[in-house]
Amino acid sequence: QVRLVESGGGLVQPGGSLRLSCKISASMHSLHSMGWFRQAPGKEREPVAQSILGGSTTYAEAVKGRSTISTDYAKNTMSLQMNSLKPEDTAVYYCHVSQRLEGKEFDYWGLGTQVTVIS
């Protein structure tokens, strides 16, 4: 079982920046992937950014060029730096990781952190 705890959400004006963090209870070396999703009111949860360990990182078109994933293996922490925020970035942001064990893939989610972009 992997526990994820997000932090860093809040209220920000358009054009501002936020840094979301996700504390992961397992060693990040044990993970297959890690990333962020978001869910706006009345909409489905959508991917924001995802990193495959040992592979590439992909970003949603809506945030590409404005967002960057970073990892700190020593602290088992993943972060999402978001710049030039827009009102349409308002959503609950969820940390997600997956593990592959004995041929099965397990998904883990945090409880989410609210990001609100408003003038």
Coordinates of N, CA, C and O in Angstrom, one line a residue:
Q1 N 0.9 -1.2 0.0 CA 0.0 0.0 0.0 C 0.9 1.2 0.0 O 1.8 1.3 0.8
V2 N 0.6 2.1 -0.9 CA 1.4 3.4 -1.0 C 0.4 4.5 -0.6 O -0.6 4.7 -1.1
R3 N 0.9 5.4 0.3 CA 0.1 6.6 0.7 C 0.7 7.8 0.0 O 2.0 8.0 -0.1
L4 N -0.2 8.7 -0.4 CA 0.2 9.9 -1.1 C -0.4 11.1 -0.4 O -1.6 11.1 -0.1
V5 N 0.4 12.1 -0.1 CA -0.2 13.3 0.6 C 0.3 14.5 -0.2 O 1.4 14.8 -0.3
E6 N -0.8 15.2 -0.8 CA -0.5 16.4 -1.5 C -0.5 17.6 -0.6 O -1.1 17.7 0.4
S7 N 0.2 18.6 -1.1 CA 0.2 19.9 -0.4 C 0.6 21.0 -1.5 O 1.0 20.7 -2.6
G8 N 0.3 22.3 -1.1 CA 0.7 23.4 -2.0 C -0.4 24.0 -2.7 O -0.1 25.0 -3.4
G9 N -1.6 23.5 -2.7 CA -2.7 24.2 -3.4 C -3.0 25.5 -2.7 O -2.5 25.8 -1.6
G10 N -3.9 26.2 -3.4 CA -4.3 27.5 -2.8 C -5.0 28.4 -3.8 O -5.4 27.9 -4.9
L11 N -5.2 29.6 -3.4 CA -5.8 30.6 -4.2 C -4.7 31.5 -4.9 O -3.8 32.0 -4.2
V12 N -4.8 31.7 -6.2 CA -3.8 32.5 -6.9 C -4.5 33.3 -8.0 O -5.5 32.9 -8.5
Q13 N -3.9 34.4 -8.3 CA -4.4 35.3 -9.4 C -3.9 34.7 -10.7 O -2.9 34.1 -10.8
P14 N -4.7 35.0 -11.8 CA -4.2 34.7 -13.1 C -2.8 35.2 -13.4 O -2.5 36.3 -13.0
G15 N -2.0 34.3 -14.0 CA -0.6 34.7 -14.2 C 0.4 34.3 -13.1 O 1.6 34.4 -13.3
G16 N -0.2 33.9 -12.0 CA 0.6 33.5 -10.9 C 1.1 32.1 -11.0 O 0.9 31.4 -12.0
S17 N 1.8 31.7 -9.9 CA 2.5 30.3 -9.9 C 2.1 29.6 -8.6 O 1.9 30.2 -7.6
L18 N 2.1 28.3 -8.7 CA 2.0 27.5 -7.5 C 2.9 26.2 -7.7 O 3.2 25.8 -8.8
R19 N 3.3 25.7 -6.6 CA 4.1 24.5 -6.6 C 3.4 23.5 -5.7 O 3.3 23.7 -4.5
L20 N 2.9 22.4 -6.4 CA 2.3 21.3 -5.6 C 3.3 20.3 -5.3 O 4.2 20.0 -6.1
S21 N 3.2 19.7 -4.1 CA 4.1 18.6 -3.7 C 3.3 17.4 -3.3 O 2.2 17.5 -2.9
C22 N 3.9 16.2 -3.5 CA 3.3 14.9 -3.2 C 4.3 14.1 -2.4 O 5.4 13.8 -3.0
K23 N 4.0 13.8 -1.2 CA 4.9 13.0 -0.4 C 4.4 11.5 -0.5 O 3.3 11.2 -0.4
I24 N 5.4 10.7 -0.9 CA 5.1 9.3 -1.3 C 5.7 8.4 -0.2 O 6.8 8.5 0.2
S25 N 4.8 7.5 0.3 CA 5.3 6.7 1.5 C 6.2 5.5 1.1 O 6.9 5.0 1.9
A26 N 6.3 5.2 -0.2 CA 7.2 4.1 -0.7 C 8.4 4.7 -1.3 O 8.4 5.9 -1.7
S27 N 9.4 3.9 -1.5 CA 10.6 4.3 -2.2 C 10.2 4.6 -3.7 O 9.5 3.8 -4.3
M28 N 10.6 5.7 -4.2 CA 10.2 6.0 -5.6 C 10.8 5.1 -6.6 O 10.4 4.9 -7.7
H29 N 11.9 4.4 -6.2 CA 12.5 3.4 -7.1 C 11.6 2.2 -7.3 O 11.8 1.4 -8.2
S30 N 10.6 2.0 -6.4 CA 9.7 0.9 -6.6 C 8.5 1.2 -7.5 O 7.7 0.3 -7.7
L31 N 8.4 2.4 -8.0 CA 7.3 2.8 -8.8 C 7.5 2.6 -10.3 O 8.6 2.6 -10.8
H32 N 6.4 2.5 -11.0 CA 6.4 2.4 -12.4 C 6.2 3.8 -13.0 O 6.9 4.2 -14.0
S33 N 5.3 4.5 -12.5 CA 5.0 5.8 -13.0 C 4.5 6.7 -11.8 O 4.1 6.3 -10.8
M34 N 4.6 8.0 -12.1 CA 4.1 9.0 -11.1 C 3.6 10.2 -11.9 O 4.2 10.5 -13.0
G35 N 2.7 10.9 -11.4 CA 2.2 12.1 -12.1 C 1.1 12.8 -11.4 O 0.8 12.5 -10.2
W36 N 0.4 13.7 -12.1 CA -0.7 14.5 -11.5 C -1.9 14.5 -12.5 O -1.7 14.5 -13.7
F37 N -3.0 14.4 -11.8 CA -4.3 14.6 -12.5 C -5.0 15.7 -11.9 O -4.7 16.2 -10.8
R38 N -6.1 16.2 -12.6 CA -6.9 17.2 -12.0 C -8.4 17.0 -12.4 O -8.7 16.4 -13.4
Q39 N -9.2 17.5 -11.5 CA -10.7 17.4 -11.8 C -11.3 18.7 -11.5 O -11.3 19.2 -10.3
A40 N -11.9 19.3 -12.5 CA -12.6 20.6 -12.3 C -14.1 20.3 -12.0 O -14.6 19.2 -12.4
P41 N -14.8 21.2 -11.4 CA -16.2 21.0 -11.1 C -17.0 20.6 -12.4 O -16.9 21.3 -13.4
G42 N -17.8 19.5 -12.3 CA -18.6 19.1 -13.4 C -17.9 18.4 -14.5 O -18.5 18.1 -15.6
K43 N -16.6 18.2 -14.3 CA -15.8 17.5 -15.4 C -15.1 16.3 -14.9 O -15.0 16.0 -13.7
E44 N -14.7 15.4 -15.8 CA -14.0 14.2 -15.5 C -12.6 14.5 -15.1 O -12.0 15.5 -15.5
R45 N -12.0 13.6 -14.3 CA -10.6 13.7 -13.9 C -9.7 13.5 -15.2 O -10.0 12.7 -16.0
E46 N -8.7 14.4 -15.4 CA -7.9 14.4 -16.6 C -6.4 14.4 -16.2 O -6.1 15.0 -15.1
P47 N -5.6 13.8 -17.0 CA -4.2 13.8 -16.7 C -3.6 15.2 -16.9 O -4.0 15.9 -17.9
V48 N -2.6 15.6 -16.1 CA -1.9 16.8 -16.2 C -0.5 16.5 -16.7 O 0.0 17.1 -17.7
A49 N 0.2 15.6 -16.0 CA 1.6 15.3 -16.4 C 1.8 13.9 -15.8 O 1.3 13.6 -14.7
Q50 N 2.7 13.2 -16.5 CA 3.0 11.8 -16.0 C 4.4 11.5 -16.4 O 4.9 11.8 -17.6
S51 N 5.1 10.9 -15.5 CA 6.5 10.4 -15.7 C 6.6 8.9 -15.5 O 6.1 8.4 -14.5
I52 N 7.1 8.3 -16.5 CA 7.4 6.9 -16.5 C 8.9 6.7 -16.0 O 9.8 7.3 -16.6
L53 N 9.1 6.0 -14.9 CA 10.4 5.9 -14.3 C 11.4 5.3 -15.3 O 11.0 4.2 -15.9
G54 N 12.4 5.9 -15.6 CA 13.4 5.4 -16.6 C 12.9 5.7 -18.0 O 13.6 5.3 -19.0
G55 N 11.8 6.5 -18.1 CA 11.3 6.8 -19.5 C 11.0 8.3 -19.6 O 11.8 9.1 -19.0
S56 N 10.0 8.6 -20.3 CA 9.8 10.0 -20.6 C 8.7 10.6 -19.7 O 8.0 9.9 -19.0
T57 N 8.6 11.9 -19.8 CA 7.5 12.7 -19.1 C 6.6 13.3 -20.2 O 7.1 13.9 -21.1
T58 N 5.3 13.2 -20.0 CA 4.4 13.8 -20.9 C 3.5 14.8 -20.1 O 3.2 14.6 -19.0
Y59 N 3.1 15.8 -20.8 CA 2.3 16.9 -20.3 C 1.0 17.0 -21.2 O 1.1 16.9 -22.4
A60 N -0.1 17.3 -20.5 CA -1.3 17.7 -21.3 C -1.1 18.9 -22.1 O -0.3 19.8 -21.6
E61 N -1.7 19.0 -23.2 CA -1.5 20.2 -24.1 C -1.9 21.5 -23.3 O -1.3 22.5 -23.5
A62 N -2.9 21.3 -22.5 CA -3.4 22.5 -21.8 C -2.4 23.1 -20.8 O -2.5 24.3 -20.5
V63 N -1.4 22.3 -20.4 CA -0.4 22.9 -19.4 C 1.0 22.8 -20.0 O 1.9 23.3 -19.3
K64 N 1.2 22.3 -21.2 CA 2.5 22.2 -21.7 C 3.2 23.5 -21.8 O 2.6 24.5 -22.3
G65 N 4.4 23.6 -21.4 CA 5.2 24.9 -21.4 C 5.0 25.7 -20.2 O 5.7 26.7 -20.0
R66 N 4.0 25.4 -19.4 CA 3.7 26.1 -18.2 C 3.9 25.3 -16.9 O 3.9 25.9 -15.8
S67 N 4.1 24.0 -17.1 CA 4.2 23.1 -15.9 C 5.4 22.2 -16.0 O 5.7 21.8 -17.1
T68 N 5.9 21.9 -14.9 CA 7.1 21.0 -14.9 C 7.0 20.1 -13.6 O 6.8 20.5 -12.5
I69 N 7.2 18.8 -13.9 CA 7.3 17.8 -12.8 C 8.8 17.7 -12.4 O 9.7 17.7 -13.2
S70 N 9.0 17.6 -11.1 CA 10.3 17.3 -10.6 C 10.2 16.3 -9.5 O 9.2 16.1 -8.9
T71 N 11.3 15.6 -9.2 CA 11.3 14.5 -8.2 C 12.5 14.7 -7.3 O 13.6 15.1 -7.7
D72 N 12.4 14.3 -6.1 CA 13.4 14.3 -5.1 C 13.4 12.9 -4.5 O 12.6 12.6 -3.6
Y73 N 14.3 12.0 -5.0 CA 14.3 10.6 -4.5 C 14.7 10.5 -3.1 O 14.3 9.6 -2.4
A74 N 15.6 11.4 -2.6 CA 16.0 11.4 -1.2 C 14.9 11.6 -0.3 O 14.8 11.1 0.8
K75 N 13.9 12.5 -0.7 CA 12.8 12.8 0.2 C 11.5 12.1 -0.3 O 10.4 12.4 0.3
N76 N 11.6 11.2 -1.3 CA 10.4 10.6 -1.8 C 9.3 11.6 -2.0 O 8.1 11.4 -1.6
T77 N 9.6 12.6 -2.7 CA 8.7 13.7 -3.0 C 8.7 14.0 -4.5 O 9.7 14.1 -5.2
M78 N 7.5 14.2 -5.0 CA 7.3 14.6 -6.4 C 6.6 16.0 -6.4 O 5.7 16.2 -5.5
S79 N 7.0 16.9 -7.3 CA 6.4 18.2 -7.3 C 5.9 18.6 -8.7 O 6.4 18.0 -9.7
L80 N 5.0 19.5 -8.7 CA 4.5 20.0 -10.0 C 4.5 21.5 -9.9 O 3.8 22.1 -9.1
Q81 N 5.4 22.1 -10.6 CA 5.5 23.6 -10.7 C 4.6 24.1 -11.8 O 4.7 23.6 -13.0
M82 N 3.7 25.0 -11.5 CA 2.8 25.5 -12.4 C 2.9 27.0 -12.5 O 2.8 27.7 -11.5
N83 N 3.1 27.5 -13.7 CA 3.3 28.9 -13.9 C 2.3 29.5 -14.9 O 1.6 28.7 -15.5
S84 N 2.2 30.8 -14.9 CA 1.2 31.4 -15.8 C -0.2 30.8 -15.7 O -0.8 30.5 -16.7
L85 N -0.6 30.7 -14.5 CA -1.9 30.0 -14.2 C -3.1 30.8 -14.8 O -3.1 32.0 -14.8
K86 N -4.1 30.0 -15.2 CA -5.2 30.6 -15.8 C -6.5 30.1 -15.0 O -6.4 29.1 -14.4
P87 N -7.6 30.9 -15.2 CA -8.8 30.4 -14.4 C -9.2 29.0 -14.8 O -9.7 28.3 -13.9
E88 N -8.9 28.6 -16.0 CA -9.3 27.2 -16.4 C -8.4 26.1 -15.8 O -8.7 25.0 -15.9
D89 N -7.4 26.6 -15.1 CA -6.6 25.6 -14.3 C -7.2 25.3 -12.9 O -6.7 24.4 -12.2
T90 N -8.3 26.0 -12.6 CA -8.9 25.7 -11.3 C -9.5 24.3 -11.3 O -10.2 23.9 -12.2
A91 N -9.1 23.6 -10.3 CA -9.4 22.2 -10.1 C -8.9 21.6 -8.8 O -8.0 22.3 -8.2
V92 N -9.3 20.4 -8.5 CA -8.6 19.6 -7.5 C -7.5 18.8 -8.2 O -7.8 18.1 -9.1
Y93 N -6.3 18.9 -7.7 CA -5.2 18.3 -8.3 C -4.8 17.0 -7.4 O -4.7 17.1 -6.2
Y94 N -4.7 15.9 -8.1 CA -4.4 14.6 -7.4 C -3.1 14.1 -7.8 O -2.7 14.1 -9.0
C95 N -2.4 13.6 -6.9 CA -1.1 12.9 -7.1 C -1.5 11.5 -7.4 O -2.4 10.9 -6.8
H96 N -0.8 10.9 -8.3 CA -1.0 9.5 -8.7 C 0.3 8.8 -8.9 O 1.2 9.3 -9.5
V97 N 0.4 7.5 -8.4 CA 1.6 6.7 -8.8 C 1.1 5.3 -9.1 O 0.0 4.9 -8.7
S98 N 1.9 4.5 -9.8 CA 1.6 3.2 -10.0 C 2.8 2.3 -9.7 O 3.9 2.7 -9.8
Q99 N 2.5 1.0 -9.3 CA 3.5 0.0 -9.1 C 3.1 -1.2 -10.0 O 2.0 -1.5 -10.1
R100 N 4.2 -1.9 -10.4 CA 4.0 -3.2 -11.1 C 4.6 -4.2 -10.3 O 5.8 -4.2 -10.0
L101 N 3.8 -5.2 -9.8 CA 4.2 -6.2 -9.0 C 3.6 -7.6 -9.5 O 2.4 -7.7 -9.6
E102 N 4.5 -8.5 -9.7 CA 4.1 -9.9 -10.1 C 3.1 -9.8 -11.3 O 2.0 -10.5 -11.3
G103 N 3.4 -9.0 -12.2 CA 2.5 -8.9 -13.4 C 1.3 -8.1 -13.3 O 0.5 -8.0 -14.3
K104 N 1.1 -7.5 -12.2 CA -0.1 -6.7 -12.0 C 0.3 -5.2 -11.8 O 1.4 -4.9 -11.3
E105 N -0.6 -4.3 -12.1 CA -0.3 -2.9 -11.9 C -1.3 -2.3 -10.9 O -2.5 -2.6 -10.9
F106 N -0.7 -1.6 -9.9 CA -1.5 -1.1 -8.8 C -1.5 0.4 -8.9 O -0.4 1.0 -9.1
D107 N -2.6 1.1 -8.7 CA -2.7 2.5 -8.8 C -3.0 3.1 -7.4 O -3.9 2.5 -6.7
Y108 N -2.4 4.2 -7.1 CA -2.6 4.9 -5.8 C -2.8 6.3 -6.1 O -2.2 7.0 -6.9
W109 N -3.7 6.9 -5.3 CA -4.1 8.3 -5.4 C -4.1 9.0 -4.1 O -4.3 8.4 -3.0
G110 N -3.7 10.3 -4.1 CA -3.8 11.1 -3.0 C -5.3 11.6 -2.8 O -6.1 11.4 -3.7
L111 N -5.5 12.4 -1.8 CA -6.9 12.9 -1.5 C -7.1 14.2 -2.3 O -8.3 14.6 -2.4
G112 N -6.1 14.8 -2.9 CA -6.2 16.0 -3.7 C -6.0 17.3 -2.9 O -6.1 17.3 -1.7
T113 N -5.6 18.3 -3.7 CA -5.4 19.6 -3.2 C -6.0 20.6 -4.1 O -5.9 20.5 -5.4
Q114 N -6.8 21.6 -3.6 CA -7.5 22.5 -4.4 C -6.6 23.6 -4.9 O -5.9 24.2 -4.2
V115 N -6.8 23.9 -6.2 CA -6.1 25.0 -6.8 C -7.2 25.9 -7.4 O -8.0 25.4 -8.2
T116 N -7.2 27.2 -7.0 CA -8.2 28.1 -7.5 C -7.5 29.3 -8.1 O -6.8 30.0 -7.4
V117 N -7.8 29.6 -9.3 CA -7.2 30.7 -10.0 C -8.3 31.7 -10.3 O -9.2 31.4 -11.1
I118 N -8.2 32.9 -9.7 CA -9.3 33.8 -9.7 C -8.8 35.2 -9.6 O -7.9 35.5 -8.8
S119 N -9.4 36.2 -10.3 CA -8.9 37.6 -10.2 C -9.4 38.2 -8.8 O -10.4 37.8 -8.3

